[in-house]
């Protein structure tokens, strides 16, 4: 009888220990990582949180842009603040865009934008967007730039598209987040 109780006791102790450890880890993720990020995005006037996923090594944030003019500055602040919160995890911030005809405009012209960024010929980007505005009958074709990213906003009617293009990719390649 003693031999039967001992394995049962060990098994129950193991289950209780694992529950406490993993429960503590999930609670930490929720309270110390997820909630501060949700609060940061909640304070933004230019975007709303569409999706947030926190993994062991990575944090993925998907935003829906609501005010394209104010977004670049808030994006920069969000990126820096999230980096401080997650300390050591990879941060991926992307933009949610609806499938629309304006997204097709971006797809058709993304090579020219990435080429201008890759060659550090940033003054070509407003010229490209002005041409797109005429060619595709866009209501808005706006670009902004800071020290780390180029921000592109396209709109026709109620359809819009927003992209954040890193100026300096760590892998040596330019990728469009959007």
mmCIF file of C-alpha atoms in Angstrom:
data_model
loop_
_atom_site.group_PDB
_atom_site.id
_atom_site.type_symbol
_atom_site.label_atom_id
_atom_site.label_comp_id
_atom_site.label_asym_id
_atom_site.label_seq_id
_atom_site.Cartn_x
_atom_site.Cartn_y
_atom_site.Cartn_z
ATOM 1 C CA UNK A 1 0.000 0.000 0.000
ATOM 2 C CA UNK A 2 2.839 2.388 0.781
ATOM 3 C CA UNK A 3 4.346 1.835 -2.659
ATOM 4 C CA UNK A 4 1.106 2.863 -4.360
ATOM 5 C CA UNK A 5 0.773 6.084 -2.411
ATOM 6 C CA UNK A 6 4.309 7.177 -3.061
ATOM 7 C CA UNK A 7 4.040 7.301 -6.893
ATOM 8 C CA UNK A 8 0.656 8.989 -6.593
ATOM 9 C CA UNK A 9 2.085 11.589 -4.207
ATOM 10 C CA UNK A 10 5.058 12.202 -6.484
ATOM 11 C CA UNK A 11 2.784 12.549 -9.515
ATOM 12 C CA UNK A 12 0.453 14.987 -7.743
ATOM 13 C CA UNK A 13 3.444 17.023 -6.526
ATOM 14 C CA UNK A 14 4.839 17.144 -10.054
ATOM 15 C CA UNK A 15 1.501 18.275 -11.493
ATOM 16 C CA UNK A 16 1.098 20.943 -8.805
ATOM 17 C CA UNK A 17 4.658 22.216 -9.359
ATOM 18 C CA UNK A 18 4.209 22.384 -13.128
ATOM 19 C CA UNK A 19 0.868 24.162 -12.732
ATOM 20 C CA UNK A 20 2.449 26.787 -10.467
ATOM 21 C CA UNK A 21 5.463 27.282 -12.758
ATOM 22 C CA UNK A 22 3.525 27.545 -16.004
ATOM 23 C CA UNK A 23 0.727 29.508 -14.377
ATOM 24 C CA UNK A 24 3.291 31.989 -13.080
ATOM 25 C CA UNK A 25 4.883 32.269 -16.519
ATOM 26 C CA UNK A 26 1.527 32.885 -18.211
ATOM 27 C CA UNK A 27 0.581 35.418 -15.545
ATOM 28 C CA UNK A 28 3.911 37.199 -16.059
ATOM 29 C CA UNK A 29 3.361 37.287 -19.843
ATOM 30 C CA UNK A 30 -0.125 38.696 -19.359
ATOM 31 C CA UNK A 31 0.622 41.282 -16.664
ATOM 32 C CA UNK A 32 4.168 42.400 -17.503
ATOM 33 C CA UNK A 33 4.219 42.175 -21.295
ATOM 34 C CA UNK A 34 0.737 42.053 -22.848
ATOM 35 C CA UNK A 35 -1.012 44.613 -20.653
ATOM 36 C CA UNK A 36 1.642 47.358 -20.979
ATOM 37 C CA UNK A 37 1.647 46.895 -24.763
ATOM 38 C CA UNK A 38 -2.162 47.054 -24.884
ATOM 39 C CA UNK A 39 -2.051 50.253 -22.811
ATOM 40 C CA UNK A 40 0.579 51.817 -25.099
ATOM 41 C CA UNK A 41 -1.446 51.077 -28.217
ATOM 42 C CA UNK A 42 -4.625 52.200 -26.451
ATOM 43 C CA UNK A 43 -3.046 55.635 -25.924
ATOM 44 C CA UNK A 44 -2.306 56.018 -29.640
ATOM 45 C CA UNK A 45 -4.563 58.432 -31.509
ATOM 46 C CA UNK A 46 -3.386 57.247 -34.921
ATOM 47 C CA UNK A 47 -3.920 53.482 -34.695
ATOM 48 C CA UNK A 48 -5.851 50.725 -32.971
ATOM 49 C CA UNK A 49 -4.689 47.283 -31.919
ATOM 50 C CA UNK A 50 -5.888 44.649 -34.382
ATOM 51 C CA UNK A 51 -3.944 41.698 -32.969
ATOM 52 C CA UNK A 52 -1.309 40.995 -30.321
ATOM 53 C CA UNK A 53 0.629 37.767 -29.934
ATOM 54 C CA UNK A 54 3.327 37.238 -27.328
ATOM 55 C CA UNK A 55 5.534 34.185 -27.770
ATOM 56 C CA UNK A 56 8.644 33.090 -25.913
ATOM 57 C CA UNK A 57 11.058 34.837 -28.288
ATOM 58 C CA UNK A 58 8.850 37.209 -30.263
ATOM 59 C CA UNK A 59 6.097 39.787 -29.895
ATOM 60 C CA UNK A 60 3.838 40.393 -32.908
ATOM 61 C CA UNK A 61 1.654 43.486 -32.988
ATOM 62 C CA UNK A 62 -0.789 44.206 -35.804
ATOM 63 C CA UNK A 63 -2.181 47.731 -35.999
ATOM 64 C CA UNK A 64 -5.056 49.313 -37.899
ATOM 65 C CA UNK A 65 -4.060 52.871 -38.878
ATOM 66 C CA UNK A 66 -6.794 55.437 -38.179
ATOM 67 C CA UNK A 67 -4.875 58.715 -38.620
ATOM 68 C CA UNK A 68 -2.106 58.430 -41.229
ATOM 69 C CA UNK A 69 -0.698 61.927 -40.604
ATOM 70 C CA UNK A 70 0.035 61.309 -36.914
ATOM 71 C CA UNK A 71 1.058 57.668 -37.288
ATOM 72 C CA UNK A 72 4.812 57.983 -38.041
ATOM 73 C CA UNK A 73 5.653 59.727 -34.771
ATOM 74 C CA UNK A 74 3.478 57.426 -32.675
ATOM 75 C CA UNK A 75 4.861 54.362 -34.483
ATOM 76 C CA UNK A 76 8.414 55.373 -33.589
ATOM 77 C CA UNK A 77 7.449 55.895 -29.930
ATOM 78 C CA UNK A 78 5.569 52.568 -29.842
ATOM 79 C CA UNK A 79 8.483 50.687 -31.373
ATOM 80 C CA UNK A 80 10.955 52.082 -28.823
ATOM 81 C CA UNK A 81 8.629 51.554 -25.851
ATOM 82 C CA UNK A 82 7.760 47.970 -26.791
ATOM 83 C CA UNK A 83 11.463 47.203 -27.181
ATOM 84 C CA UNK A 84 12.022 48.372 -23.604
ATOM 85 C CA UNK A 85 9.104 46.291 -22.306
ATOM 86 C CA UNK A 86 10.023 42.994 -23.973
ATOM 87 C CA UNK A 87 13.817 43.280 -23.482
ATOM 88 C CA UNK A 88 15.501 40.802 -25.793
ATOM 89 C CA UNK A 89 12.496 39.506 -27.688
ATOM 90 C CA UNK A 90 12.115 40.192 -31.380
ATOM 91 C CA UNK A 91 9.385 42.763 -32.042
ATOM 92 C CA UNK A 92 7.334 42.641 -35.239
ATOM 93 C CA UNK A 93 4.912 45.533 -35.770
ATOM 94 C CA UNK A 94 2.792 45.239 -38.894
ATOM 95 C CA UNK A 95 -0.115 47.119 -40.419
ATOM 96 C CA UNK A 96 -3.475 45.544 -41.177
ATOM 97 C CA UNK A 97 -4.659 46.499 -44.647
ATOM 98 C CA UNK A 98 -7.865 45.368 -46.302
ATOM 99 C CA UNK A 99 -7.663 43.610 -49.629
ATOM 100 C CA UNK A 100 -8.498 46.403 -51.997
ATOM 101 C CA UNK A 101 -7.594 47.884 -55.334
ATOM 102 C CA UNK A 102 -5.305 50.326 -53.539
ATOM 103 C CA UNK A 103 -3.313 47.392 -52.143
ATOM 104 C CA UNK A 104 -2.818 46.279 -55.745
ATOM 105 C CA UNK A 105 -1.351 49.716 -56.537
ATOM 106 C CA UNK A 106 1.208 49.109 -53.782
ATOM 107 C CA UNK A 107 1.946 45.600 -55.016
ATOM 108 C CA UNK A 108 2.512 46.871 -58.548
ATOM 109 C CA UNK A 109 4.869 49.643 -57.433
ATOM 110 C CA UNK A 110 6.638 48.255 -54.368
ATOM 111 C CA UNK A 111 9.765 47.426 -56.377
ATOM 112 C CA UNK A 112 10.333 51.086 -57.261
ATOM 113 C CA UNK A 113 9.900 52.141 -53.618
ATOM 114 C CA UNK A 114 12.215 49.460 -52.243
ATOM 115 C CA UNK A 115 14.778 50.281 -54.924
ATOM 116 C CA UNK A 116 14.725 53.965 -53.917
ATOM 117 C CA UNK A 117 15.106 53.006 -50.247
ATOM 118 C CA UNK A 118 17.848 50.477 -50.969
ATOM 119 C CA UNK A 119 19.803 53.012 -53.030
ATOM 120 C CA UNK A 120 19.161 55.763 -50.421
ATOM 121 C CA UNK A 121 17.440 57.880 -53.097
ATOM 122 C CA UNK A 122 14.618 58.967 -50.817
ATOM 123 C CA UNK A 123 13.776 62.040 -52.896
ATOM 124 C CA UNK A 124 12.484 59.685 -55.624
ATOM 125 C CA UNK A 125 9.689 58.403 -53.376
ATOM 126 C CA UNK A 126 7.457 61.542 -53.442
ATOM 127 C CA UNK A 127 7.912 61.687 -57.235
ATOM 128 C CA UNK A 128 6.867 58.029 -57.539
ATOM 129 C CA UNK A 129 3.817 58.610 -55.345
ATOM 130 C CA UNK A 130 2.787 61.685 -57.346
ATOM 131 C CA UNK A 131 2.937 59.569 -60.509
ATOM 132 C CA UNK A 132 0.881 56.823 -58.844
ATOM 133 C CA UNK A 133 -1.671 59.396 -57.718
ATOM 134 C CA UNK A 134 -2.191 60.500 -61.326
ATOM 135 C CA UNK A 135 -1.954 57.057 -62.910
ATOM 136 C CA UNK A 136 -4.273 55.251 -60.469
ATOM 137 C CA UNK A 137 -6.579 58.226 -59.664
ATOM 138 C CA UNK A 138 -5.749 58.174 -55.952
ATOM 139 C CA UNK A 139 -7.199 60.745 -53.566
ATOM 140 C CA UNK A 140 -4.077 60.637 -51.376
ATOM 141 C CA UNK A 141 -0.543 59.379 -51.918
ATOM 142 C CA UNK A 142 1.497 60.567 -48.951
ATOM 143 C CA UNK A 143 4.948 59.676 -47.696
ATOM 144 C CA UNK A 144 6.726 60.527 -44.468
ATOM 145 C CA UNK A 145 10.180 59.555 -43.302
ATOM 146 C CA UNK A 146 12.074 59.440 -40.031
ATOM 147 C CA UNK A 147 15.514 58.155 -39.137
ATOM 148 C CA UNK A 148 14.462 54.485 -39.314
ATOM 149 C CA UNK A 149 11.447 54.120 -41.639
ATOM 150 C CA UNK A 150 9.638 55.388 -44.708
ATOM 151 C CA UNK A 151 5.843 55.583 -44.259
ATOM 152 C CA UNK A 152 3.581 55.362 -47.312
ATOM 153 C CA UNK A 153 -0.169 56.038 -47.306
ATOM 154 C CA UNK A 154 -2.420 55.515 -50.335
ATOM 155 C CA UNK A 155 -6.174 56.209 -50.470
ATOM 156 C CA UNK A 156 -8.917 56.132 -53.067
ATOM 157 C CA UNK A 157 -12.401 56.771 -51.740
ATOM 158 C CA UNK A 158 -12.878 54.564 -48.681
ATOM 159 C CA UNK A 159 -10.105 52.133 -49.673
ATOM 160 C CA UNK A 160 -6.724 52.846 -48.164
ATOM 161 C CA UNK A 161 -3.343 51.214 -47.710
ATOM 162 C CA UNK A 162 -0.528 51.954 -45.274
ATOM 163 C CA UNK A 163 3.022 50.589 -45.399
ATOM 164 C CA UNK A 164 6.063 50.995 -43.195
ATOM 165 C CA UNK A 165 9.315 50.351 -45.053
ATOM 166 C CA UNK A 166 12.492 50.093 -42.947
ATOM 167 C CA UNK A 167 15.264 52.371 -44.209
ATOM 168 C CA UNK A 168 17.977 50.037 -42.993
ATOM 169 C CA UNK A 169 17.170 46.330 -42.844
ATOM 170 C CA UNK A 170 19.310 44.277 -40.493
ATOM 171 C CA UNK A 171 19.393 41.368 -42.946
ATOM 172 C CA UNK A 172 20.614 43.565 -45.788
ATOM 173 C CA UNK A 173 17.247 43.395 -47.529
ATOM 174 C CA UNK A 174 14.383 45.853 -47.497
ATOM 175 C CA UNK A 175 11.026 44.377 -46.593
ATOM 176 C CA UNK A 176 7.689 46.145 -46.633
ATOM 177 C CA UNK A 177 5.736 45.730 -43.407
ATOM 178 C CA UNK A 178 2.193 46.151 -44.495
#
